[in-house]
PDB file of C-alpha atoms in Angstrom:
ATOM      1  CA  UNK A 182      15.141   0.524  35.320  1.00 68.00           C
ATOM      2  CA  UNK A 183      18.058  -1.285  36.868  1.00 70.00           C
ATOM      3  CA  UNK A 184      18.835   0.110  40.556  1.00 65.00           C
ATOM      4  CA  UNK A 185      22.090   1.245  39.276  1.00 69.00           C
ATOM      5  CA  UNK A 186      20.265   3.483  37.630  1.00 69.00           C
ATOM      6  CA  UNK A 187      17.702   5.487  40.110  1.00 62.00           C
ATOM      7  CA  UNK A 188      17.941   8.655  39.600  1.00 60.00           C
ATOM      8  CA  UNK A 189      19.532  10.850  41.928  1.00 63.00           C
ATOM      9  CA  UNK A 190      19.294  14.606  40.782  1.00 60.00           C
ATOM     10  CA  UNK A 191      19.514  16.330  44.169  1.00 62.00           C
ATOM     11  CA  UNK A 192      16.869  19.635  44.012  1.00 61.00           C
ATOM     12  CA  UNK A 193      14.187  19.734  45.913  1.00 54.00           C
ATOM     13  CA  UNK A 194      15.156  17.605  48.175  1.00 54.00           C
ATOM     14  CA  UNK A 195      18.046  19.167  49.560  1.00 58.00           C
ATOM     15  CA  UNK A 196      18.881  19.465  52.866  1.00 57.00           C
ATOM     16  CA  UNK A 197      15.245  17.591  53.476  1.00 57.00           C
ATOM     17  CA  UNK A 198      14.317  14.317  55.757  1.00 52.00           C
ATOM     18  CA  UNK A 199      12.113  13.421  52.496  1.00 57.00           C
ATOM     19  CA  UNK A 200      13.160  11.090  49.608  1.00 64.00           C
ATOM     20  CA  UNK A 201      11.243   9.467  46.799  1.00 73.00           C
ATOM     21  CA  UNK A 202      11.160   5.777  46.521  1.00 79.00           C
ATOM     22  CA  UNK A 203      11.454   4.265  43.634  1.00 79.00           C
ATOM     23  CA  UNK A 204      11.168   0.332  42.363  1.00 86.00           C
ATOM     24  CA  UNK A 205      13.975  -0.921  40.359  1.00 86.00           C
ATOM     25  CA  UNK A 206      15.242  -4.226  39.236  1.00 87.00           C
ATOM     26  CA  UNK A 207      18.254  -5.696  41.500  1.00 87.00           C
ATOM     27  CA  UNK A 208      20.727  -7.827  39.841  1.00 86.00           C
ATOM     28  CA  UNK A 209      18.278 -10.757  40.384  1.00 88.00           C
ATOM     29  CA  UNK A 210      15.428  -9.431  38.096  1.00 89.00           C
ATOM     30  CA  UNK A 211      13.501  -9.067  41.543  1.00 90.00           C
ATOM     31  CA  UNK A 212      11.753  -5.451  42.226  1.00 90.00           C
ATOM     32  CA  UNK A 213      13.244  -3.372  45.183  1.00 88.00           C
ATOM     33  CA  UNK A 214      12.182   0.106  46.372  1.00 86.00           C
ATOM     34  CA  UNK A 215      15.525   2.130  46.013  1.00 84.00           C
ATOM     35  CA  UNK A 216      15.418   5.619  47.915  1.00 79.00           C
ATOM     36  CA  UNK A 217      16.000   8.591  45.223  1.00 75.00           C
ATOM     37  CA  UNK A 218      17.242  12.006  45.800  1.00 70.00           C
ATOM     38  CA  UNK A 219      14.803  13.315  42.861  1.00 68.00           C
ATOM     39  CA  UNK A 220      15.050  12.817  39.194  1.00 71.00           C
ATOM     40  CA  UNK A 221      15.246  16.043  36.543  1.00 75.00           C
ATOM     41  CA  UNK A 222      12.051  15.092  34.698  1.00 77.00           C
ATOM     42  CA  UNK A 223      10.125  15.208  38.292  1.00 75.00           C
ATOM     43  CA  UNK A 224      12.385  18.102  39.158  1.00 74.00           C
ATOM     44  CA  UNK A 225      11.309  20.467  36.237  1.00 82.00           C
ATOM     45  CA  UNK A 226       8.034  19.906  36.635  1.00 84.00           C
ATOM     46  CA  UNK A 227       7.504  20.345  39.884  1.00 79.00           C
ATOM     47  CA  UNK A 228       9.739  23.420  39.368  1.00 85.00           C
ATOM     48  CA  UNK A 229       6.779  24.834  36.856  1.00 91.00           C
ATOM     49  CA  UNK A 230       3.530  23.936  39.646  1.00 90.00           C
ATOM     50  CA  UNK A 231       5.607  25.958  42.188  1.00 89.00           C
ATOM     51  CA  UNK A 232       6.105  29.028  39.836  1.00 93.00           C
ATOM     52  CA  UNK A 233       2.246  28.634  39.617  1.00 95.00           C
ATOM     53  CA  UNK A 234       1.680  28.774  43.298  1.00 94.00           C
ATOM     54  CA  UNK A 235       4.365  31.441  44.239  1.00 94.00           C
ATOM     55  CA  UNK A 236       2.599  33.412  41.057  1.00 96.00           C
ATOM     56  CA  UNK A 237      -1.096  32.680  43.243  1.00 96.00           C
ATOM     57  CA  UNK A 238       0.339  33.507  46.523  1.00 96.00           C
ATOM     58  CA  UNK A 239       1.725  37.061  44.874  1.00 96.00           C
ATOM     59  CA  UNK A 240      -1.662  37.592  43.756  1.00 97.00           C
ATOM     60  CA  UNK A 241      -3.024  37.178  47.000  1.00 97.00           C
ATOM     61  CA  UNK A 242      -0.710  39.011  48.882  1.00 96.00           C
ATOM     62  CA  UNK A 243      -1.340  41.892  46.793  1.00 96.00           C
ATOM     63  CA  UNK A 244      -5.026  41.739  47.787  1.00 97.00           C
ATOM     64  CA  UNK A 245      -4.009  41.358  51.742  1.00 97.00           C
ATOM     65  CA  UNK A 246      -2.333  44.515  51.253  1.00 95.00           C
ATOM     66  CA  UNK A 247      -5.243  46.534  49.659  1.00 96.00           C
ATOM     67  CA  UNK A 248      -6.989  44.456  52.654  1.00 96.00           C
ATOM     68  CA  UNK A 249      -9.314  42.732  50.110  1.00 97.00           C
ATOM     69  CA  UNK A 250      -8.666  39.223  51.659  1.00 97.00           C
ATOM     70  CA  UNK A 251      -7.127  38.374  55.116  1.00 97.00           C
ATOM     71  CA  UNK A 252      -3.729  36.667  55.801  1.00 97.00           C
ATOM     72  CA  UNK A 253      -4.819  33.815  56.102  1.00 98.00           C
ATOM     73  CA  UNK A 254      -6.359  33.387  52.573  1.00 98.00           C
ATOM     74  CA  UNK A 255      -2.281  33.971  51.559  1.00 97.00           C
ATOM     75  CA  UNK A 256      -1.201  31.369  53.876  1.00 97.00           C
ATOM     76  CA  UNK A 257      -3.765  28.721  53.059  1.00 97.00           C
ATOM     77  CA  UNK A 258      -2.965  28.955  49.316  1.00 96.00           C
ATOM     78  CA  UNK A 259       0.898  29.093  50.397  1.00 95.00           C
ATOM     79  CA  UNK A 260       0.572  25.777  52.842  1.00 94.00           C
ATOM     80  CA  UNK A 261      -1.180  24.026  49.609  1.00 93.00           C
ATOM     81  CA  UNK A 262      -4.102  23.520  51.870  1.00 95.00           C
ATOM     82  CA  UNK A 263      -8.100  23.978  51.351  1.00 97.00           C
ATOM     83  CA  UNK A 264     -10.525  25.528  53.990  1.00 98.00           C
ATOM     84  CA  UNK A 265     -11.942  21.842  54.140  1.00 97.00           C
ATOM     85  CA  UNK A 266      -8.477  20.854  55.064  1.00 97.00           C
ATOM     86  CA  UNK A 267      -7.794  24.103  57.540  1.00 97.00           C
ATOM     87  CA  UNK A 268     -10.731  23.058  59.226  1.00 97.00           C
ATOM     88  CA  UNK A 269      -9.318  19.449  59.974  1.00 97.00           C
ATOM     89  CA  UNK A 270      -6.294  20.309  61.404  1.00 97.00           C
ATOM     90  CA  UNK A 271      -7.676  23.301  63.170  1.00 97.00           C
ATOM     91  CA  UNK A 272     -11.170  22.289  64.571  1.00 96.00           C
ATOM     92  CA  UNK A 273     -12.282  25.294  63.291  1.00 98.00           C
ATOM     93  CA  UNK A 274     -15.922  24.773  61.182  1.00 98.00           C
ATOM     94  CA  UNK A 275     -15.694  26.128  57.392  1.00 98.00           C
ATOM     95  CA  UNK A 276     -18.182  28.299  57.873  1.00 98.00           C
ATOM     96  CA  UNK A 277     -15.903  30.693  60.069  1.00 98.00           C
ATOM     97  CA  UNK A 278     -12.952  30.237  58.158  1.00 98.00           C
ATOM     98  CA  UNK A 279     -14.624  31.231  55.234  1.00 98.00           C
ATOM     99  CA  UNK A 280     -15.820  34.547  57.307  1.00 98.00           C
ATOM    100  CA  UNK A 281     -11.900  34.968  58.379  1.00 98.00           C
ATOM    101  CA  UNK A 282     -10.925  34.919  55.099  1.00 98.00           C
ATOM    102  CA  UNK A 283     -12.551  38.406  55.390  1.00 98.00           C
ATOM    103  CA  UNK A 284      -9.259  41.175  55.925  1.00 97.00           C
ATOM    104  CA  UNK A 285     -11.797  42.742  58.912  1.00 97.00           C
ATOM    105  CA  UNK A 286     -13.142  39.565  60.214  1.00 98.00           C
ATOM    106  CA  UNK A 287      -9.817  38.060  60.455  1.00 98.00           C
ATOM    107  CA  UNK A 288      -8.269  41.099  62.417  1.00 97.00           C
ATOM    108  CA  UNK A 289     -11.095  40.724  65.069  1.00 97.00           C
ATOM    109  CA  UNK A 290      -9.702  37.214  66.058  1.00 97.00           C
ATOM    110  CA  UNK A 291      -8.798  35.991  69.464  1.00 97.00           C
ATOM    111  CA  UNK A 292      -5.403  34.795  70.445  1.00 97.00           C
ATOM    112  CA  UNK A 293      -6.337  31.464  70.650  1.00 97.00           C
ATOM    113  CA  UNK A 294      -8.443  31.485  67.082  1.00 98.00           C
ATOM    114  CA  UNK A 295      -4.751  32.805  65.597  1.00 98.00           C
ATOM    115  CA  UNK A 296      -2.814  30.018  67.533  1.00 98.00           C
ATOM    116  CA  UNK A 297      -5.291  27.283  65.957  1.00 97.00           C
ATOM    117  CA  UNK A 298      -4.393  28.651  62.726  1.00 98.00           C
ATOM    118  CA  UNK A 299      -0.696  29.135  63.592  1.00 97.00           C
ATOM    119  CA  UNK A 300      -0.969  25.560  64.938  1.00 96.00           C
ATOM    120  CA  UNK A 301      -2.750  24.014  61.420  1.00 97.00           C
ATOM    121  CA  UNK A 302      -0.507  25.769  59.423  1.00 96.00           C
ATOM    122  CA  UNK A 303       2.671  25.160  61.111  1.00 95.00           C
ATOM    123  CA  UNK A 304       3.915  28.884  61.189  1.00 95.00           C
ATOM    124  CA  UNK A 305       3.737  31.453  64.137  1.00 96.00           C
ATOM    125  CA  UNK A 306       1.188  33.558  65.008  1.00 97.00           C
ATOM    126  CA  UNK A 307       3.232  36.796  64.213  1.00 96.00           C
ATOM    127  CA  UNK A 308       3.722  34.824  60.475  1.00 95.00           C
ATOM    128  CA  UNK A 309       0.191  34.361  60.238  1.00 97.00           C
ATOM    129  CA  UNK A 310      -0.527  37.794  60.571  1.00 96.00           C
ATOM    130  CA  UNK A 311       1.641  39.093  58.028  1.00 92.00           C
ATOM    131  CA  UNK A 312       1.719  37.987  54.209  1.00 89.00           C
ATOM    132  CA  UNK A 313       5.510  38.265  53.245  1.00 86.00           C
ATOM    133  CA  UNK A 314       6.789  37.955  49.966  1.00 82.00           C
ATOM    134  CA  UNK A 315       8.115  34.526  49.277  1.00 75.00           C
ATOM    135  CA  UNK A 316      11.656  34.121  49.183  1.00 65.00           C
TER     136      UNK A 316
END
């Protein structure tokens, strides 16, 4: 594709510090990353993964309520992240998260547990307590 010719179907990336990059063709014949504000193809399908997840996170939140599963399982799922990956970024072992995914385990938690997991997350510790519907 010539660089004339990137798309640039603005969705997702609205209002956002990320773009895609894309390699085009300059006028030379010589390939150039060209920044992209999305393309429609990418657009509806990433549309149809994130109908997927907000349909998972529903289903979760549901079971937070009837305090099957803790917050946290909702906000994991939510944050596209694994307990492997919570772990990373939190320095908190599997083995406990996977006990705080627990509704009665997680509501024993220390402040500073929550903050971790506020922290990893990137959402407050009032957020992470709570499973709102997503908007």
């Amino acid at each position: 594709m010539k660089k004339e010719e990137v798309p640039q179907d603005l969705q997702y990336f609205k209002d956002k510090v990320i773009r895609d990059v894309m390699y085009a063709v300059d006028e030379n014949g010589n390939y150039m990353p060209v920044v992209s504000d999305g393309w429609s193809v990418k657009n509806d399908a990433l549309g149809a993964v994130w109908d997927d997840i907000r349909e998972q996170c529903e289903e979760i939140r549901r079971q937070v309520l009837a305090k099957e599963v803790s917050p946290l399982a909702y906000h994991i799922k939510k944050s596209l992240q694994d307990v492997g990956m919570l772990s990373s970024y939190s320095d908190i072992p599997k083995r406990k998260i996977r006990k705080h995914l627990k509704y009665d385990e997680f509501m024993k938690l220390d402040d500073e547990t929550l903050r971790k997991y506020a922290d990893a997350l990137r959402i407050s510790v009032e957020e992470l307590k709570r499973a709102d519907e997503w908007k």
